[in-house]
């Protein structure tokens, strides 16, 4: 069997970036939530807010640490597997990624320690400021990353000379055509992720009857937030899709499973796209709906996949179905948010066991939606790495052989398995450990490091601090 | 020659960053290397506690160096990483296992020995790979333009195995002298006992490498034997540091062995850089060839000049906060 380094490198990158992406998505939302809780505590002085903040900051610490550990690998992926891409785009991507690191450094240097270890040691105003700065920092970090990714989708502000990009206009390159849409879409996704996880954990607490008062507040807040954001995400997603139609019509054609350029294109509820045959099997369609959504006119013209040669088309089946998973998750989120609104009458929201169980289950939904969304946008760009400028084939490391990529792919899989299993297991212990605020401890044997903020034991039966 | 040369500034920044990484992560990797030889679990607690507050700050220099290389000297990034493909993977895997062991060893009681294995094993693998990188760098890389054209295992030669092992000994020496500085009683006595042995191992290793290098690299041979007066200053200074370590240990001084070991590393590092200057990817690519567009270098320089003082300040502050000896159960 011939191992293709390009395909294997794509799988490897997809794997490590997917594994990494779930952590920042979660921490961005959670950091803002923690800042909000600190703000509410600062304003009202109600201890319930502080209890919630102290609990969620522990969860934030563990997830943040896992994000950092998995992120180190990302800094080297570009060079190991895509060295031609790294070299060609270095004038733009290099500074952007470096700025992301610099932002993260600045954040860690200044405010993360105060947020994690400052309880009872610094004035509440300072603590609130640190929480705000950490949440701002997570946004600035994602700003650089999403700008880089958007530039790969909609390149701008560069000259392409002898296979090498030179930036001629930084602001055009950074604020490229798809960036505002992608950033907004991703920011809301982060809030939805944070919201559904907090709602799910609060629901679990209510189900077992622990810390009922604080968790009622948390649940109520989340449900209001989700009621606004879940529908808003659908609107922003639609705008993002229209922007993609303008700049990357082939990607949208793959999302819609639309082969022929046609007016009044149908929306496919189900189909089995077949790239070999350049057609779909088993279509179930709603007439004209795709044109209506994409062009806001039922007879609008939607470009098809056959505008480009088959070898220039993305993996249609994969993009088509990833898109449907994302949309389905989005619709379920909207439905749950509205059911929550309905249950608020006579306080059933906090008592309805089936609904609380549903919320527990929904904690993982946003992660699937986020990953599916990234699959759509990244696989949909294929075979381009920098859209219409550099293909994956041109970008891959020339010296790479298939078995080298396979070896490291298996290696990363095993490493991440250990990280993920340990981290997730520990996270569940932190969550089950409950909201008993820990006494500010004077032993400074630990650094101001993320995981040190949580003191649950990893394998003791009793949850207690091992280090006295 | 411009008044302010961006490429030179970046060469200094990246060179400084890599040096910071070697000196700082060196001693905490060294602690992991010494783990299997520590007298007991209590000594391991003390050793881990001594580096726990600072290790991840030390490691951030690696990420900054990696990202900075891509931005300022992309040719290095796009040649070295493919050339060292499997070694880079092993190094990252080692650092990750080590990182989670740092966090979970203290949170664990039943499975603590597994975390010891992860911590120590990760330290060995990561250090050996870094030493291999140094050896591969001295050997040079097969390139055409800005593309690596060698094989998957070019980095693995008898020479690079020696540099890998020498760095394991070198980091262990840093770890041992750090332990002298940070511990008391039996743990310190043990660290005093092993330091001279490690020093001999390091000198033997560095000696073999110095004798071997002119044979693997013509450019260095040329350089060393034609500029005799200038280039012998670094090995002489490094040997002075070694003599100083020996003396300081026999006098039972606490801080000087560590400082002198840092000096030993610093002069070896500078000697290596000056042996290769101005080549950044030996044997063909100089720092001018490897540099990115001045616009990109300038764009990033603004942010980096703002952040590096903050990072240095923060680093100094963490070391200051955690100064003094490690007691049972941590710092007091």
GROMACS .gro file of C-alpha atoms in nm, chain A residues 128-341:
model
  214
  128UNK     CA    1  -1.226   4.159   3.877
  129UNK     CA    2  -0.979   4.353   3.662
  130UNK     CA    3  -0.759   4.044   3.629
  131UNK     CA    4  -1.062   3.836   3.526
  132UNK     CA    5  -1.154   4.094   3.262
  133UNK     CA    6  -0.798   4.106   3.129
  134UNK     CA    7  -0.778   3.726   3.105
  135UNK     CA    8  -1.101   3.712   2.907
  136UNK     CA    9  -0.980   3.996   2.686
  137UNK     CA   10  -0.652   3.810   2.639
  138UNK     CA   11  -0.828   3.494   2.521
  139UNK     CA   12  -1.009   3.704   2.260
  140UNK     CA   13  -0.691   3.874   2.142
  141UNK     CA   14  -0.519   3.536   2.111
  142UNK     CA   15  -0.801   3.402   1.897
  143UNK     CA   16  -0.795   3.723   1.694
  144UNK     CA   17  -0.447   3.643   1.559
  145UNK     CA   18  -0.525   3.278   1.490
  146UNK     CA   19  -0.857   3.342   1.318
  147UNK     CA   20  -0.709   3.624   1.112
  148UNK     CA   21  -0.436   3.386   0.990
  149UNK     CA   22  -0.693   3.122   0.905
  150UNK     CA   23  -0.922   3.373   0.732
  151UNK     CA   24  -0.629   3.498   0.528
  152UNK     CA   25  -0.571   3.142   0.405
  153UNK     CA   26  -0.938   3.135   0.300
  154UNK     CA   27  -0.953   3.486   0.151
  155UNK     CA   28  -0.594   3.606   0.095
  156UNK     CA   29  -0.544   3.983   0.072
  157UNK     CA   30  -0.278   4.250   0.116
  158UNK     CA   31   0.007   4.042  -0.028
  159UNK     CA   32   0.217   4.016  -0.342
  160UNK     CA   33   0.294   3.662  -0.457
  161UNK     CA   34   0.644   3.670  -0.606
  162UNK     CA   35   0.835   3.352  -0.701
  163UNK     CA   36   0.626   3.134  -0.473
  164UNK     CA   37   0.680   3.367  -0.179
  165UNK     CA   38   0.425   3.600  -0.018
  166UNK     CA   39   0.524   3.957   0.066
  167UNK     CA   40   0.289   4.169   0.273
  168UNK     CA   41   0.218   4.502   0.106
  169UNK     CA   42  -0.068   4.608   0.331
  170UNK     CA   43  -0.090   4.475   0.687
  171UNK     CA   44  -0.440   4.596   0.763
  172UNK     CA   45  -0.578   4.450   0.438
  173UNK     CA   46  -0.409   4.119   0.517
  174UNK     CA   47  -0.522   4.106   0.881
  175UNK     CA   48  -0.876   4.232   0.824
  176UNK     CA   49  -0.935   4.023   0.513
  177UNK     CA   50  -1.274   3.960   0.359
  178UNK     CA   51  -1.386   3.659   0.564
  179UNK     CA   52  -1.227   3.758   0.895
  180UNK     CA   53  -1.508   3.965   1.056
  181UNK     CA   54  -1.763   3.691   0.982
  182UNK     CA   55  -1.542   3.406   1.099
  183UNK     CA   56  -1.439   3.589   1.415
  184UNK     CA   57  -1.798   3.673   1.511
  185UNK     CA   58  -1.917   3.322   1.431
  186UNK     CA   59  -1.639   3.174   1.643
  187UNK     CA   60  -1.688   3.418   1.933
  188UNK     CA   61  -2.056   3.327   1.956
  189UNK     CA   62  -1.961   2.960   1.929
  190UNK     CA   63  -1.733   3.005   2.229
  191UNK     CA   64  -2.010   3.166   2.432
  192UNK     CA   65  -2.253   2.891   2.331
  193UNK     CA   66  -1.998   2.629   2.436
  194UNK     CA   67  -1.937   2.795   2.771
  195UNK     CA   68  -2.311   2.848   2.817
  196UNK     CA   69  -2.413   2.490   2.745
  197UNK     CA   70  -2.137   2.343   2.962
  198UNK     CA   71  -2.223   2.567   3.256
  199UNK     CA   72  -2.594   2.493   3.203
  200UNK     CA   73  -2.523   2.120   3.188
  201UNK     CA   74  -2.316   2.117   3.506
  202UNK     CA   75  -2.567   2.338   3.689
  203UNK     CA   76  -2.845   2.103   3.577
  204UNK     CA   77  -2.653   1.809   3.718
  205UNK     CA   78  -2.615   1.989   4.052
  206UNK     CA   79  -2.986   2.062   4.059
  207UNK     CA   80  -3.066   1.699   3.978
  208UNK     CA   81  -2.867   1.576   4.277
  209UNK     CA   82  -2.977   1.869   4.491
  210UNK     CA   83  -2.638   2.021   4.574
  211UNK     CA   84  -2.576   2.393   4.602
  212UNK     CA   85  -2.924   2.453   4.469
  213UNK     CA   86  -2.943   2.830   4.515
  214UNK     CA   87  -2.619   2.919   4.338
  215UNK     CA   88  -2.683   2.673   4.056
  216UNK     CA   89  -3.036   2.799   3.998
  217UNK     CA   90  -2.887   3.141   3.938
  218UNK     CA   91  -2.621   2.999   3.708
  219UNK     CA   92  -2.875   2.798   3.511
  220UNK     CA   93  -3.114   3.090   3.475
  221UNK     CA   94  -2.834   3.317   3.350
  222UNK     CA   95  -2.718   3.059   3.098
  223UNK     CA   96  -3.065   3.000   2.963
  224UNK     CA   97  -3.120   3.371   2.900
  225UNK     CA   98  -2.781   3.391   2.731
  226UNK     CA   99  -2.850   3.087   2.511
  227UNK     CA  100  -3.193   3.220   2.419
  228UNK     CA  101  -3.026   3.524   2.267
  229UNK     CA  102  -2.713   3.362   2.125
  230UNK     CA  103  -2.843   3.039   1.972
  231UNK     CA  104  -3.072   3.218   1.724
  232UNK     CA  105  -2.812   3.494   1.675
  233UNK     CA  106  -2.558   3.230   1.573
  234UNK     CA  107  -2.794   3.111   1.300
  235UNK     CA  108  -2.818   3.466   1.162
  236UNK     CA  109  -2.440   3.521   1.179
  237UNK     CA  110  -2.383   3.178   1.024
  238UNK     CA  111  -2.610   3.272   0.735
  239UNK     CA  112  -2.414   3.595   0.679
  240UNK     CA  113  -2.088   3.401   0.697
  241UNK     CA  114  -2.227   3.159   0.437
  242UNK     CA  115  -2.320   3.442   0.201
  243UNK     CA  116  -1.970   3.587   0.242
  244UNK     CA  117  -1.827   3.243   0.161
  245UNK     CA  118  -2.052   3.220  -0.148
  246UNK     CA  119  -1.898   3.543  -0.272
  247UNK     CA  120  -1.535   3.440  -0.216
  248UNK     CA  121  -1.534   3.058  -0.220
  249UNK     CA  122  -1.833   2.944  -0.428
  250UNK     CA  123  -1.700   2.589  -0.462
  251UNK     CA  124  -1.701   2.544  -0.084
  252UNK     CA  125  -2.067   2.649  -0.065
  253UNK     CA  126  -2.152   2.419  -0.355
  254UNK     CA  127  -2.000   2.130  -0.159
  255UNK     CA  128  -2.191   2.231   0.155
  256UNK     CA  129  -2.513   2.229  -0.045
  257UNK     CA  130  -2.423   1.920  -0.247
  258UNK     CA  131  -2.498   2.127  -0.558
  259UNK     CA  132  -2.327   2.000  -0.873
  260UNK     CA  133  -2.482   2.216  -1.144
  261UNK     CA  134  -2.494   2.595  -1.152
  262UNK     CA  135  -2.866   2.659  -1.139
  263UNK     CA  136  -3.135   2.906  -1.042
  264UNK     CA  137  -3.388   2.801  -0.780
  265UNK     CA  138  -3.146   2.552  -0.623
  266UNK     CA  139  -3.312   2.309  -0.379
  267UNK     CA  140  -3.206   2.255  -0.019
  268UNK     CA  141  -3.105   1.894   0.030
  269UNK     CA  142  -3.222   1.741   0.356
  270UNK     CA  143  -3.055   1.413   0.270
  271UNK     CA  144  -2.824   1.301  -0.009
  272UNK     CA  145  -2.526   1.080  -0.075
  273UNK     CA  146  -2.280   1.294  -0.277
  274UNK     CA  147  -2.064   1.086  -0.511
  275UNK     CA  148  -1.757   1.266  -0.642
  276UNK     CA  149  -1.669   0.980  -0.877
  277UNK     CA  150  -2.001   1.008  -1.057
  278UNK     CA  151  -2.025   1.387  -1.005
  279UNK     CA  152  -2.381   1.349  -0.873
  280UNK     CA  153  -2.589   1.275  -0.563
  281UNK     CA  154  -2.774   0.954  -0.477
  282UNK     CA  155  -3.093   0.941  -0.268
  283UNK     CA  156  -3.178   1.311  -0.271
  284UNK     CA  157  -3.452   1.443  -0.043
  285UNK     CA  158  -3.492   1.811  -0.122
  286UNK     CA  159  -3.696   2.122  -0.050
  287UNK     CA  160  -3.729   2.310  -0.381
  288UNK     CA  161  -3.573   2.656  -0.418
  289UNK     CA  162  -3.479   2.686  -0.051
  290UNK     CA  163  -3.100   2.690  -0.105
  291UNK     CA  164  -3.130   2.978  -0.348
  292UNK     CA  165  -3.358   3.161  -0.107
  293UNK     CA  166  -3.113   3.122   0.183
  294UNK     CA  167  -2.801   3.205  -0.015
  295UNK     CA  168  -2.927   3.478  -0.248
  296UNK     CA  169  -3.244   3.581  -0.062
  297UNK     CA  170  -3.432   3.517  -0.386
  298UNK     CA  171  -3.606   3.184  -0.459
  299UNK     CA  172  -3.492   3.199  -0.822
  300UNK     CA  173  -3.138   3.321  -0.749
  301UNK     CA  174  -2.850   3.153  -0.929
  302UNK     CA  175  -2.624   2.932  -0.715
  303UNK     CA  176  -2.294   2.814  -0.864
  304UNK     CA  177  -2.231   2.440  -0.877
  305UNK     CA  178  -1.934   2.213  -0.813
  306UNK     CA  179  -1.888   2.145  -1.185
  307UNK     CA  180  -1.760   2.501  -1.232
  308UNK     CA  181  -1.420   2.350  -1.148
  309UNK     CA  182  -1.250   2.027  -1.254
  310UNK     CA  183  -1.316   1.722  -1.033
  311UNK     CA  184  -0.959   1.726  -0.900
  312UNK     CA  185  -1.010   2.086  -0.788
  313UNK     CA  186  -1.325   2.001  -0.593
  314UNK     CA  187  -1.317   1.953  -0.216
  315UNK     CA  188  -1.415   1.618  -0.060
  316UNK     CA  189  -1.785   1.677  -0.122
  317UNK     CA  190  -1.933   1.402   0.091
  318UNK     CA  191  -1.732   1.507   0.397
  319UNK     CA  192  -1.810   1.879   0.365
  320UNK     CA  193  -2.178   1.811   0.291
  321UNK     CA  194  -2.230   1.597   0.599
  322UNK     CA  195  -2.013   1.804   0.834
  323UNK     CA  196  -2.226   2.102   0.742
  324UNK     CA  197  -2.544   1.911   0.822
  325UNK     CA  198  -2.410   1.800   1.160
  326UNK     CA  199  -2.326   2.162   1.245
  327UNK     CA  200  -2.666   2.294   1.139
  328UNK     CA  201  -2.850   2.012   1.316
  329UNK     CA  202  -2.664   2.088   1.639
  330UNK     CA  203  -2.747   2.456   1.598
  331UNK     CA  204  -3.117   2.383   1.552
  332UNK     CA  205  -3.123   2.155   1.857
  333UNK     CA  206  -2.954   2.432   2.061
  334UNK     CA  207  -3.217   2.684   1.950
  335UNK     CA  208  -3.495   2.438   2.037
  336UNK     CA  209  -3.352   2.370   2.385
  337UNK     CA  210  -3.316   2.744   2.451
  338UNK     CA  211  -3.681   2.804   2.363
  339UNK     CA  212  -3.806   2.504   2.562
  340UNK     CA  213  -3.616   2.654   2.855
  341UNK     CA  214  -3.802   2.982   2.808
   0.00000   0.00000   0.00000
